[in-house]
mmCIF file of N, CA and C in Angstrom:
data_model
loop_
_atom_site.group_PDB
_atom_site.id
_atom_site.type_symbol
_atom_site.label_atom_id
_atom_site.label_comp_id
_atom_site.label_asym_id
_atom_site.label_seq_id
_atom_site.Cartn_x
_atom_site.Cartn_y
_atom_site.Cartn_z
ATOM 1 N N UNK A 1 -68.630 70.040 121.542
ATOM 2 C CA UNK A 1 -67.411 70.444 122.215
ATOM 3 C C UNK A 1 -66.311 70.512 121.163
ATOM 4 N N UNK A 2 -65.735 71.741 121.150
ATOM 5 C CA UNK A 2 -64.204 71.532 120.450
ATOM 6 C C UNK A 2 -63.163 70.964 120.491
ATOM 7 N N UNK A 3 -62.883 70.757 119.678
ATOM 8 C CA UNK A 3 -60.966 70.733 119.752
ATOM 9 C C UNK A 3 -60.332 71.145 121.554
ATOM 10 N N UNK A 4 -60.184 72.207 121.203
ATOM 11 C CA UNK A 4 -60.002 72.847 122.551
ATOM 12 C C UNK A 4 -60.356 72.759 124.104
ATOM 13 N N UNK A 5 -61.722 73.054 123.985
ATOM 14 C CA UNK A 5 -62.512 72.311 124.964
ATOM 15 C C UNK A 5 -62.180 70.906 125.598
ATOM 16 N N UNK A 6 -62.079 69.697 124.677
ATOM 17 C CA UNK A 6 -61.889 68.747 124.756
ATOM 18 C C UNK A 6 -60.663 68.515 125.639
ATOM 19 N N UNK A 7 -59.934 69.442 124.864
ATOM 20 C CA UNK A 7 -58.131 69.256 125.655
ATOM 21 C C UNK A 7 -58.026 69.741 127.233
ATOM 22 N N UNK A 8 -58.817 71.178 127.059
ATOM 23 C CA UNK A 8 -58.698 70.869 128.234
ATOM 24 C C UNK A 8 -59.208 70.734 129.388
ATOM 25 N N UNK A 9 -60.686 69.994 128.925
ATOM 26 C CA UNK A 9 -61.274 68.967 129.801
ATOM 27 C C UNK A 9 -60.721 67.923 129.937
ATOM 28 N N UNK A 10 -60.185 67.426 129.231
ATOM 29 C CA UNK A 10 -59.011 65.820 129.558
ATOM 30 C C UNK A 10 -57.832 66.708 130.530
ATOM 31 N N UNK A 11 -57.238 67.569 130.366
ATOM 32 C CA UNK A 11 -56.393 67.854 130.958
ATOM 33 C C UNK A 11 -56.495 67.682 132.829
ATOM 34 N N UNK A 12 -57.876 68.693 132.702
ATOM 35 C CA UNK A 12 -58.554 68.758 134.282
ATOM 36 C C UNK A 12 -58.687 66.972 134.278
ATOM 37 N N UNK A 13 -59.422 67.001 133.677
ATOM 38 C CA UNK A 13 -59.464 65.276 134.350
ATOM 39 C C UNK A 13 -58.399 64.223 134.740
ATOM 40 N N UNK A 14 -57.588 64.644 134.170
ATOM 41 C CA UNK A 14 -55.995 64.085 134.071
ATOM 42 C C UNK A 14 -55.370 64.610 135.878
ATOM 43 N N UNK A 15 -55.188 65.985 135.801
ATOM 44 C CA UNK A 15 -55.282 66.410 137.158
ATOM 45 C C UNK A 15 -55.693 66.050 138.287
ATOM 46 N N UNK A 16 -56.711 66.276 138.310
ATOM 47 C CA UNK A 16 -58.099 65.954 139.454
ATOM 48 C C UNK A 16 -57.382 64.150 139.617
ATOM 49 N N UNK A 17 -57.377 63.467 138.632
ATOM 50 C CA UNK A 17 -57.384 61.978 139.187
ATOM 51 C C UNK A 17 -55.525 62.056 140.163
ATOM 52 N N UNK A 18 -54.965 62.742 139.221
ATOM 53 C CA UNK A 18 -53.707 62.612 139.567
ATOM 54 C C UNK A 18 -53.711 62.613 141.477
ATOM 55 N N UNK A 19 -54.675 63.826 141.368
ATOM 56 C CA UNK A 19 -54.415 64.440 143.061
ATOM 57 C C UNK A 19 -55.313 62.886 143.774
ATOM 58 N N UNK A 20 -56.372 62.574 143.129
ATOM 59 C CA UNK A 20 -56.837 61.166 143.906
ATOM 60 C C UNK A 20 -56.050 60.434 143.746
ATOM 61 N N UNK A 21 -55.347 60.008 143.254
ATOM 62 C CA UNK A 21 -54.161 59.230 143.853
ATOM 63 C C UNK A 21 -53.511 59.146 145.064
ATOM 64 N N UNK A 22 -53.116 60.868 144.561
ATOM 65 C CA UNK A 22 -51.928 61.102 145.858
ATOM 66 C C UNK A 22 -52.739 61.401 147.091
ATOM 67 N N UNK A 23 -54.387 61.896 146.555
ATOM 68 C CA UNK A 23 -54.757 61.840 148.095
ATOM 69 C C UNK A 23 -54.790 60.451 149.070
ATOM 70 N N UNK A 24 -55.267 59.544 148.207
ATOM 71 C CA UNK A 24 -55.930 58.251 148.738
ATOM 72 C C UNK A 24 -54.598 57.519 149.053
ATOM 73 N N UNK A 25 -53.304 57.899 149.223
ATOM 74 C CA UNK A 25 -52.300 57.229 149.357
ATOM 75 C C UNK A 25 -52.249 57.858 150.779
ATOM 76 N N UNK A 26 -52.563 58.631 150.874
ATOM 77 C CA UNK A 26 -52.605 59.732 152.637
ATOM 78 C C UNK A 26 -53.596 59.206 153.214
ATOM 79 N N UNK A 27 -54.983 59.176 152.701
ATOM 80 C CA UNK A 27 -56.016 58.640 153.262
ATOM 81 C C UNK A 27 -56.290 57.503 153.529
ATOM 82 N N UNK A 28 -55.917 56.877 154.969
ATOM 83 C CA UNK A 28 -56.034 55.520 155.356
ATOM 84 C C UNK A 28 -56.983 54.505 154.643
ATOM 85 N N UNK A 29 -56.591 53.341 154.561
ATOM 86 C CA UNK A 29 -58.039 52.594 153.929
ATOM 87 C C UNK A 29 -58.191 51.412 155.031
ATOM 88 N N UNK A 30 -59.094 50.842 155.255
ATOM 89 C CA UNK A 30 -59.789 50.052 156.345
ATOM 90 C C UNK A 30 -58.423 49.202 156.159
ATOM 91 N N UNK A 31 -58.613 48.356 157.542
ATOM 92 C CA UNK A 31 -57.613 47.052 157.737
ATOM 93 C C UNK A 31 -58.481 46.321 159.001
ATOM 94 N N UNK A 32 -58.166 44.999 158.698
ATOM 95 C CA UNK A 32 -58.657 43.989 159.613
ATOM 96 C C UNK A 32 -57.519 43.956 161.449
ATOM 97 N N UNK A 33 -58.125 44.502 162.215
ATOM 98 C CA UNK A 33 -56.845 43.789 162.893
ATOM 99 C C UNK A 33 -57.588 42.441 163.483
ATOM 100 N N UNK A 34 -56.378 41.325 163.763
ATOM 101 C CA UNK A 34 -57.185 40.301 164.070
ATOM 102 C C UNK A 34 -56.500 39.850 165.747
ATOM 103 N N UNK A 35 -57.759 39.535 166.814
ATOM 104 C CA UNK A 35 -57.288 39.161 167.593
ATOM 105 C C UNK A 35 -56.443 39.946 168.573
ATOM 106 N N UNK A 36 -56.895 41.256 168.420
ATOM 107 C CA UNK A 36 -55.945 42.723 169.301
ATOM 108 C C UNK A 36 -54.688 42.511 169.060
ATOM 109 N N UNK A 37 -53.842 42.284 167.977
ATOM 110 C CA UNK A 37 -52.711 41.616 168.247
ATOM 111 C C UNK A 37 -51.953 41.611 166.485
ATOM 112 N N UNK A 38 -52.414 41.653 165.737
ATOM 113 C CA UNK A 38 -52.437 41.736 164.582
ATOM 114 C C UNK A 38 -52.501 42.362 163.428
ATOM 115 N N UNK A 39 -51.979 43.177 162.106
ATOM 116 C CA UNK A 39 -52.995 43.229 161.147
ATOM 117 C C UNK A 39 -51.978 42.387 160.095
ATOM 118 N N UNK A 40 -52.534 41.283 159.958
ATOM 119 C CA UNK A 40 -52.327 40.065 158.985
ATOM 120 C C UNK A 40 -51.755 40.926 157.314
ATOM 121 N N UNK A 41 -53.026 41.447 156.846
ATOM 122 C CA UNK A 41 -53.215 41.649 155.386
ATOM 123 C C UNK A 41 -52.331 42.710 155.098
ATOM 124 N N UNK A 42 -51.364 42.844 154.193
ATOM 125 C CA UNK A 42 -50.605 44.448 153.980
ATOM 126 C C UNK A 42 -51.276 45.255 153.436
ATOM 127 N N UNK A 43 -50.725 46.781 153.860
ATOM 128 C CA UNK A 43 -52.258 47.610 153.359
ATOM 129 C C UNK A 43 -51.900 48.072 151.819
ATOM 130 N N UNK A 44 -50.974 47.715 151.391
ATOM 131 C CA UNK A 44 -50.853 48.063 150.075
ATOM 132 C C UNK A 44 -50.801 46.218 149.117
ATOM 133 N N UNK A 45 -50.761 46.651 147.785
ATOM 134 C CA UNK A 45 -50.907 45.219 146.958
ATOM 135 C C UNK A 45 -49.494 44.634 146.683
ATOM 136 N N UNK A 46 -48.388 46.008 147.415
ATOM 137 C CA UNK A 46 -47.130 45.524 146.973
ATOM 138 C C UNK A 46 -46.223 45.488 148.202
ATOM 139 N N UNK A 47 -45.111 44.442 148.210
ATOM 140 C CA UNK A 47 -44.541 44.178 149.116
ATOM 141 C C UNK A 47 -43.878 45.438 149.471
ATOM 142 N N UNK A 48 -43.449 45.789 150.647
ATOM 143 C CA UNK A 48 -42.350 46.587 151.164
ATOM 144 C C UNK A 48 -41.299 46.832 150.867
ATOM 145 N N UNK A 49 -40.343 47.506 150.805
ATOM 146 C CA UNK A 49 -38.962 47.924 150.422
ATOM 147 C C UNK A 49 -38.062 48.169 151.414
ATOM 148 N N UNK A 50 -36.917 47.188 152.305
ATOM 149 C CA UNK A 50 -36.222 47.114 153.444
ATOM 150 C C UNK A 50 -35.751 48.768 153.097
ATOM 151 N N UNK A 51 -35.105 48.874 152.346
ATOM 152 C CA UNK A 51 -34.059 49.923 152.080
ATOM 153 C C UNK A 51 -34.938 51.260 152.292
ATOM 154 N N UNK A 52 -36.336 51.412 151.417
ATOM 155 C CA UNK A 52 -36.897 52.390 151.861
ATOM 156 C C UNK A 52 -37.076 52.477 152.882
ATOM 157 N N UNK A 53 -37.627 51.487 153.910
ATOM 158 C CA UNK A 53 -38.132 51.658 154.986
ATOM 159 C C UNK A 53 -37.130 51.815 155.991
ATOM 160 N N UNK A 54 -35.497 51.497 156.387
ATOM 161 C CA UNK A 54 -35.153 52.472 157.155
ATOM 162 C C UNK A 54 -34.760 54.152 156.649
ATOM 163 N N UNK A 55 -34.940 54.151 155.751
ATOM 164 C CA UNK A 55 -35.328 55.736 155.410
ATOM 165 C C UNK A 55 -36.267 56.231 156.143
ATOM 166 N N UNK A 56 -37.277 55.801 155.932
ATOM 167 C CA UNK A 56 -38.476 56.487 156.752
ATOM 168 C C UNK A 56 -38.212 56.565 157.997
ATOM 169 N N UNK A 57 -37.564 55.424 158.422
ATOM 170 C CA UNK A 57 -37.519 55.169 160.019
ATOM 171 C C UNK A 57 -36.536 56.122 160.561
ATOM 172 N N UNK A 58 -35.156 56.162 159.744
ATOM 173 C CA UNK A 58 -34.317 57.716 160.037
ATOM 174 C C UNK A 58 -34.781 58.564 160.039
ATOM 175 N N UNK A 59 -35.788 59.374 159.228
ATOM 176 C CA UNK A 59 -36.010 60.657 159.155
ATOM 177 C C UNK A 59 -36.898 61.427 159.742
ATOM 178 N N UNK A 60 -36.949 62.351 159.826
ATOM 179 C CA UNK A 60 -37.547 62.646 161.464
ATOM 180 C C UNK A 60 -38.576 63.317 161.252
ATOM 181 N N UNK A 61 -38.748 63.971 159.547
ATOM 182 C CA UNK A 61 -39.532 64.342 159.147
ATOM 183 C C UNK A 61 -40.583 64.019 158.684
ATOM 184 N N UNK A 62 -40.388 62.464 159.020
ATOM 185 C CA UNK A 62 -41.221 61.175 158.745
ATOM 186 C C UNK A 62 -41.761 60.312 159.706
ATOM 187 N N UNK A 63 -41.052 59.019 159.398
ATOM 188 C CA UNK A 63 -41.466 58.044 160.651
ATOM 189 C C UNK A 63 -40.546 58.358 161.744
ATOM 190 N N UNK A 64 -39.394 58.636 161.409
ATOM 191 C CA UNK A 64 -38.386 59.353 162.933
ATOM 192 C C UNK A 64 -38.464 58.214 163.986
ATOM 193 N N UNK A 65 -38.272 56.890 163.704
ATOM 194 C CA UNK A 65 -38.612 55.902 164.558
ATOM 195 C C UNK A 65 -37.347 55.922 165.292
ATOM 196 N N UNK A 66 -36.746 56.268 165.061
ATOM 197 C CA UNK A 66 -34.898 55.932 165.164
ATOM 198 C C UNK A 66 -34.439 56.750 166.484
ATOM 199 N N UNK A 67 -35.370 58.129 166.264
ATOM 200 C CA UNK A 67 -35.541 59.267 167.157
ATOM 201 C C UNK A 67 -35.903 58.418 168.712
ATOM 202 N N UNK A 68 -36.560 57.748 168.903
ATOM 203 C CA UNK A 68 -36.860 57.336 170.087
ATOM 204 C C UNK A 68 -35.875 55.573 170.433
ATOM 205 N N UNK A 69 -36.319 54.724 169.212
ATOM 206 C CA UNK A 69 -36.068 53.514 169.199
ATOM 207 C C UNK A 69 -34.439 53.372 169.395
ATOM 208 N N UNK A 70 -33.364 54.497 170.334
ATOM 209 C CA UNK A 70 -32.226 53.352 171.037
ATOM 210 C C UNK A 70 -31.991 53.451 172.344
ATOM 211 N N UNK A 71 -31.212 52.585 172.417
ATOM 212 C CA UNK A 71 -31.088 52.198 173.757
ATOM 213 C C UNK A 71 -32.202 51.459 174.437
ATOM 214 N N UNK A 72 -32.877 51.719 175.473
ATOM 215 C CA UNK A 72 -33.600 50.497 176.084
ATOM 216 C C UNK A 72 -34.487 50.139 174.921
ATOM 217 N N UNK A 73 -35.296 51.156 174.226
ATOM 218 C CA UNK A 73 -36.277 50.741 173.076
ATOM 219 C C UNK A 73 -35.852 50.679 171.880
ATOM 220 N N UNK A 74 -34.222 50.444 172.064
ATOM 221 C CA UNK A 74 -33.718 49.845 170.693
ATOM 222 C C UNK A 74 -34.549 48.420 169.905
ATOM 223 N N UNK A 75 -34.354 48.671 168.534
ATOM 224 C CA UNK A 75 -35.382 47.788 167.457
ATOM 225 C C UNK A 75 -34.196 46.413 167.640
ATOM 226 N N UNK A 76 -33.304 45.996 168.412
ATOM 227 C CA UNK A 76 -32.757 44.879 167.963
ATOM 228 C C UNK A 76 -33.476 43.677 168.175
ATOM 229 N N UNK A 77 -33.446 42.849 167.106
ATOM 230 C CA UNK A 77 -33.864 41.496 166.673
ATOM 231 C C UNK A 77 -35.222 41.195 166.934
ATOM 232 N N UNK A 78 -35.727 42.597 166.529
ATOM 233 C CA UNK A 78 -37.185 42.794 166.861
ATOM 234 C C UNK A 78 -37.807 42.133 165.611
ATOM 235 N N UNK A 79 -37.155 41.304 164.320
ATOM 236 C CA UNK A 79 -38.280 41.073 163.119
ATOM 237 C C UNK A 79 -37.504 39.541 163.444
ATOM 238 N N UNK A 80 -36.870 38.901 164.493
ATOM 239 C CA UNK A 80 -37.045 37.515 164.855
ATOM 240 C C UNK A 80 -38.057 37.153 166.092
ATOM 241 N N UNK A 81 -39.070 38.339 166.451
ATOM 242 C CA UNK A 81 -39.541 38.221 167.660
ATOM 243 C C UNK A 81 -41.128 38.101 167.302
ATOM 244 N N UNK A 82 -40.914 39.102 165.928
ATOM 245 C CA UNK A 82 -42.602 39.470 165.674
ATOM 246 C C UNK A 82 -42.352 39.189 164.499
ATOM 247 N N UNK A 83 -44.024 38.602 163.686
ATOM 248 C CA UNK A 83 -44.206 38.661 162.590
ATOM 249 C C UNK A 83 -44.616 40.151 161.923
ATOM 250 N N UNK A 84 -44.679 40.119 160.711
ATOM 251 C CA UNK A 84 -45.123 41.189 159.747
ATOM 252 C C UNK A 84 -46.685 41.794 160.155
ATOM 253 N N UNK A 85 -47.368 40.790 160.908
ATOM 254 C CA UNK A 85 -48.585 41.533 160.635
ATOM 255 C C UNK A 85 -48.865 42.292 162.055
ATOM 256 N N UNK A 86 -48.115 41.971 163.458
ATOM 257 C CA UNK A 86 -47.518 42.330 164.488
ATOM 258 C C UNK A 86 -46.945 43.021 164.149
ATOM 259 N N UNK A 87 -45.781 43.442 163.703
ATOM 260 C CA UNK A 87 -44.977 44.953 163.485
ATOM 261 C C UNK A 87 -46.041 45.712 162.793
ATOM 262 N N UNK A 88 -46.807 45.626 162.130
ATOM 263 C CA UNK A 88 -47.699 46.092 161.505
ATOM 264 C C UNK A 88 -48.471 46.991 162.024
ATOM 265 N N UNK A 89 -49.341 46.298 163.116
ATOM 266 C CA UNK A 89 -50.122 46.944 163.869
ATOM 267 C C UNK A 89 -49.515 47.949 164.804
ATOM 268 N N UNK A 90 -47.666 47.582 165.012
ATOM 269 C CA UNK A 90 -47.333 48.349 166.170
ATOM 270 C C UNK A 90 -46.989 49.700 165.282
ATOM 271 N N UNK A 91 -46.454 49.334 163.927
ATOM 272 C CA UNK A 91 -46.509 50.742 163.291
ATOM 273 C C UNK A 91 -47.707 51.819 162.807
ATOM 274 N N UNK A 92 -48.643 51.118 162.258
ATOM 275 C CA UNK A 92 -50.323 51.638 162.211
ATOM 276 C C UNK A 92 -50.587 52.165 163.313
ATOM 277 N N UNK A 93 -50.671 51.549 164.424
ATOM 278 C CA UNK A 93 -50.968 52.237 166.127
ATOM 279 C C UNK A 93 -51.169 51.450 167.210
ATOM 280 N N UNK A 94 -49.809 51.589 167.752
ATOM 281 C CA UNK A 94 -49.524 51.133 168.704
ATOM 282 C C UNK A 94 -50.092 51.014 170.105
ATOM 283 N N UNK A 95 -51.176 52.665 170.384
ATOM 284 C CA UNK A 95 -52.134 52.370 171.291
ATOM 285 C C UNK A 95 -53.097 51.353 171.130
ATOM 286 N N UNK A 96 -53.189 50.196 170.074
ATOM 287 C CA UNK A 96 -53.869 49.568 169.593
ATOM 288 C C UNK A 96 -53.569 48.052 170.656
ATOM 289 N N UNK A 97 -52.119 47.770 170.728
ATOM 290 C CA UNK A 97 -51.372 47.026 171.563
ATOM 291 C C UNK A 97 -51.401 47.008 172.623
ATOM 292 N N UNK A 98 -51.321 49.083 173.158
ATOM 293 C CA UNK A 98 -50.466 48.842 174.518
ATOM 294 C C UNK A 98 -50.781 50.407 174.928
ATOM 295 N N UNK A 99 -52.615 50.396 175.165
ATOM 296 C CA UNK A 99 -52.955 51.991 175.174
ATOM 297 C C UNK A 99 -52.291 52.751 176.114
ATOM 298 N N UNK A 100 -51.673 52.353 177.110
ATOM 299 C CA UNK A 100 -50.985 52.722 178.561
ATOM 300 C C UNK A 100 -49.851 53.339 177.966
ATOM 301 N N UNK A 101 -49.438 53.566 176.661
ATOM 302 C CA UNK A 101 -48.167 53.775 175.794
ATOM 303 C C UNK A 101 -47.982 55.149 175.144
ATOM 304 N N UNK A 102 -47.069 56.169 175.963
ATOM 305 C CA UNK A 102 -47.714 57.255 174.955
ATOM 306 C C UNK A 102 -46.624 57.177 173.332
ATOM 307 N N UNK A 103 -47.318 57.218 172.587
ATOM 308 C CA UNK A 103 -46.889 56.842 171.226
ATOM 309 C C UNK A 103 -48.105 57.079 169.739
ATOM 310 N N UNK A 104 -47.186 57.953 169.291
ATOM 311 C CA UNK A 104 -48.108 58.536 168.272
ATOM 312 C C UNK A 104 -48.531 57.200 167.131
ATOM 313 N N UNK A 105 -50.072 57.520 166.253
ATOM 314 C CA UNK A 105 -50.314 56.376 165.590
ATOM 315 C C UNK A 105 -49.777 57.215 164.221
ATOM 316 N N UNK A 106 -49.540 56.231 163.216
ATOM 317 C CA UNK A 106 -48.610 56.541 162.570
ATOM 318 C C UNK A 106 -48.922 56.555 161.039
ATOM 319 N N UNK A 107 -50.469 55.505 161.167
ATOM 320 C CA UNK A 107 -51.274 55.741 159.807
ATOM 321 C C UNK A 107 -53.043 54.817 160.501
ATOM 322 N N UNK A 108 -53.616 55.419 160.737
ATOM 323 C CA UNK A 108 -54.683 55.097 161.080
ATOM 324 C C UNK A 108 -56.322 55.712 160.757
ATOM 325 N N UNK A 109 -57.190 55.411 161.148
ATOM 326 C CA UNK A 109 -58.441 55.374 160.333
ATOM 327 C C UNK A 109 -59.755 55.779 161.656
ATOM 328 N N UNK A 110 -60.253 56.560 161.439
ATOM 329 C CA UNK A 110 -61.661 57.049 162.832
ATOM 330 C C UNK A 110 -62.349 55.648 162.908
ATOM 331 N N UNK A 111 -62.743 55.306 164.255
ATOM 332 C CA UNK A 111 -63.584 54.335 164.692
ATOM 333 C C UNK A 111 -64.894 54.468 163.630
ATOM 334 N N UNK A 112 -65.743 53.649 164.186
ATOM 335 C CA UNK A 112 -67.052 53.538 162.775
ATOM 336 C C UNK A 112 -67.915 55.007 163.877
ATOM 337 N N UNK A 113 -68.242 55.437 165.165
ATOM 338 C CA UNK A 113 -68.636 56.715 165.349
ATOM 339 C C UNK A 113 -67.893 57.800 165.060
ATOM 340 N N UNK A 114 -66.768 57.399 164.178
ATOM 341 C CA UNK A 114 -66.245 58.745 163.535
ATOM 342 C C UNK A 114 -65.515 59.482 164.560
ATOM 343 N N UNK A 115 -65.493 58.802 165.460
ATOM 344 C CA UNK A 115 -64.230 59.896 166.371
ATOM 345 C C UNK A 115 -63.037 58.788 166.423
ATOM 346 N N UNK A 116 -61.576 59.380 166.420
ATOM 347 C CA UNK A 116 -60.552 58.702 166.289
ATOM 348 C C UNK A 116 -60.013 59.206 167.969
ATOM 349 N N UNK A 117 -60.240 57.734 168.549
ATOM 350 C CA UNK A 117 -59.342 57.433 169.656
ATOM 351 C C UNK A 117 -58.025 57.296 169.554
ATOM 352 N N UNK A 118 -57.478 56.871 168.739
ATOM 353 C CA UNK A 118 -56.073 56.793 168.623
ATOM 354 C C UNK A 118 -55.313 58.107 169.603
ATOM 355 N N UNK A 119 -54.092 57.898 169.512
ATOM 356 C CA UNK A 119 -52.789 58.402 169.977
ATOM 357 C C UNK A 119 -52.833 60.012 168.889
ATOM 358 N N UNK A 120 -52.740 60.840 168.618
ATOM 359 C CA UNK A 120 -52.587 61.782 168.165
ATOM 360 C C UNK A 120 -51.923 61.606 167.055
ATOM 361 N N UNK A 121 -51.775 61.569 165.272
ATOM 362 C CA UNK A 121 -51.645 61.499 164.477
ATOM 363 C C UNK A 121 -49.966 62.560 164.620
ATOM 364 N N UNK A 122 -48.672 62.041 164.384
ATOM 365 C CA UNK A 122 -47.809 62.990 164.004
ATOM 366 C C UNK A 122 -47.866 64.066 162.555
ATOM 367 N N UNK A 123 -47.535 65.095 162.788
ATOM 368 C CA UNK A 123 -47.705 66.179 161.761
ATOM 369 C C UNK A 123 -47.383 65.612 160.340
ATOM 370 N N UNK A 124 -47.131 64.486 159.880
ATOM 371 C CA UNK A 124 -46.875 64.234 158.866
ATOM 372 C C UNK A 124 -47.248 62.507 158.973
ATOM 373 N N UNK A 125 -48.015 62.083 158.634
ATOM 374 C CA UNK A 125 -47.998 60.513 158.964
ATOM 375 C C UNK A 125 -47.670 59.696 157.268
ATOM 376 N N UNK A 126 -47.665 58.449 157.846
ATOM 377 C CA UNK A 126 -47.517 57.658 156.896
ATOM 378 C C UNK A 126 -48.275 57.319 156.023
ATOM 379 N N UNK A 127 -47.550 56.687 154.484
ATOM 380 C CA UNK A 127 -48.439 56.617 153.900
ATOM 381 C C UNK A 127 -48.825 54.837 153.515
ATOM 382 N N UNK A 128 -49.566 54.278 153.477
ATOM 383 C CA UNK A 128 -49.091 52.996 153.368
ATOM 384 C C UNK A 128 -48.366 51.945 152.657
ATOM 385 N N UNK A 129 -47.623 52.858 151.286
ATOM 386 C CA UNK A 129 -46.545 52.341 150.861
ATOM 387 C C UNK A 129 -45.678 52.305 152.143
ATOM 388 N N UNK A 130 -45.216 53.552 152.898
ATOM 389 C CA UNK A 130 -44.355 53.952 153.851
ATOM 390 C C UNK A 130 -44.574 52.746 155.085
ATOM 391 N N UNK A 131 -45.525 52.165 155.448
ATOM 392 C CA UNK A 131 -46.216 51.405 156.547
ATOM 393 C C UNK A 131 -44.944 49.983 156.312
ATOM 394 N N UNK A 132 -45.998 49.657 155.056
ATOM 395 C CA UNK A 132 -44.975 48.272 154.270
ATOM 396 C C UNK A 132 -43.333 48.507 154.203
ATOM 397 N N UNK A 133 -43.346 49.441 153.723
ATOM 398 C CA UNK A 133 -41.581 49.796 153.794
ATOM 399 C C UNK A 133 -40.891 49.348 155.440
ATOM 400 N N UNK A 134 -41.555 50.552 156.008
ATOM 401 C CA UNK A 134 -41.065 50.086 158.003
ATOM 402 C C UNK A 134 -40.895 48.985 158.105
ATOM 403 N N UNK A 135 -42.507 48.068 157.462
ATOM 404 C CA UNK A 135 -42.759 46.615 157.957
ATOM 405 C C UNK A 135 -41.383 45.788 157.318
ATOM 406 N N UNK A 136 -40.989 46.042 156.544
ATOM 407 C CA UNK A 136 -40.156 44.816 155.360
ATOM 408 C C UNK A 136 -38.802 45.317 156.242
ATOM 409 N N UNK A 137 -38.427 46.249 156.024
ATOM 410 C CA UNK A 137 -37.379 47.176 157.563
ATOM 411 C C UNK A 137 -37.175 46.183 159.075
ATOM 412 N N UNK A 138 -37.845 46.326 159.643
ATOM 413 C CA UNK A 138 -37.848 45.928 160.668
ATOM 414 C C UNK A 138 -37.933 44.321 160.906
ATOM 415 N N UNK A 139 -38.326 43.596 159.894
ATOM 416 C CA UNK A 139 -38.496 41.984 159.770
ATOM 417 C C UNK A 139 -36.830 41.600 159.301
ATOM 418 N N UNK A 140 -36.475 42.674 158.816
ATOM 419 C CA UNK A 140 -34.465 42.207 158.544
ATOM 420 C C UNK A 140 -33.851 42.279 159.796
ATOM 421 N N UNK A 141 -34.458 43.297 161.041
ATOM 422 C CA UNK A 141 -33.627 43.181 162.345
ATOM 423 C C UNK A 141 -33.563 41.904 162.884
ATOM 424 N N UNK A 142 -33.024 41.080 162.690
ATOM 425 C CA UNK A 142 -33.097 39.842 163.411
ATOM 426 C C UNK A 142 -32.078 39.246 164.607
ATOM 427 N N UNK A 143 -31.137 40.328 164.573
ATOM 428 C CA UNK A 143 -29.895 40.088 165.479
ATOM 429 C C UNK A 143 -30.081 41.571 166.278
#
């Protein structure tokens, strides 16, 4: 292989991983929920970002949580009520909680027969940096 060759076979390879990144940041990865009620573990290795996460939650082009959540289903002092791994699950998918609920899931994963019961995926879902962000978000509402 040449000079050339070489370059830009590293290049493609450089690429290609780049996009696995950004795919696998879209592409859900397993989570434990524990106890119908739960998902304990965060799905990323890094904590959440309050500040990002009402971003997400404003924007409508996103999580748009804000869009529904005032007035009676206003978020107040909702992160002195629930823990992190409870808001968690209600942001991942909430038909998970409270299937009687119509409410889109928001980053979720097909059952093990490969069909996804969930709530209908919004046109743009989360990614699970974005999940953690909401989560760290919503644990500051405390009043």
């Amino acid at each position: 292989m040449n000079g050339d060759t070489h370059v830009r076979s590293l290049a493609l390879w450089l690429v290609l991983l780049a996009a696995a990144a950004t795919a696998g940041d879209r592409d859900p990865a397993a989570y434990v929920v524990v106890d119908g009620v739960s998902i304990p573990e965060p799905l990323t290795g890094a904590p959440g970002d309050a500040a990002r996460g009402a971003a997400v939650a404003a924007d409508p082009a996103r999580g748009g949580c804000l869009a529904c959540h005032r007035g009676a289903a206003a978020l107040d002092g909702v992160g002195s009520r629930l823990d992190a791994g409870r808001l968690r699950l209600m942001v991942v998918n909430y038909a998970l909680v409270d299937p009687g609920v119509a409410k889109p899931a928001y980053y979720d994963i097909p059952d093990a027969d490969g069909h996804d019961d969930a709530a209908p995926l919004p046109e743009t879902r989360l990614t699970a940096g974005d999940v953690e962000d909401v989560v760290a978000w919503l644990a500051t509402l405390t009043e």
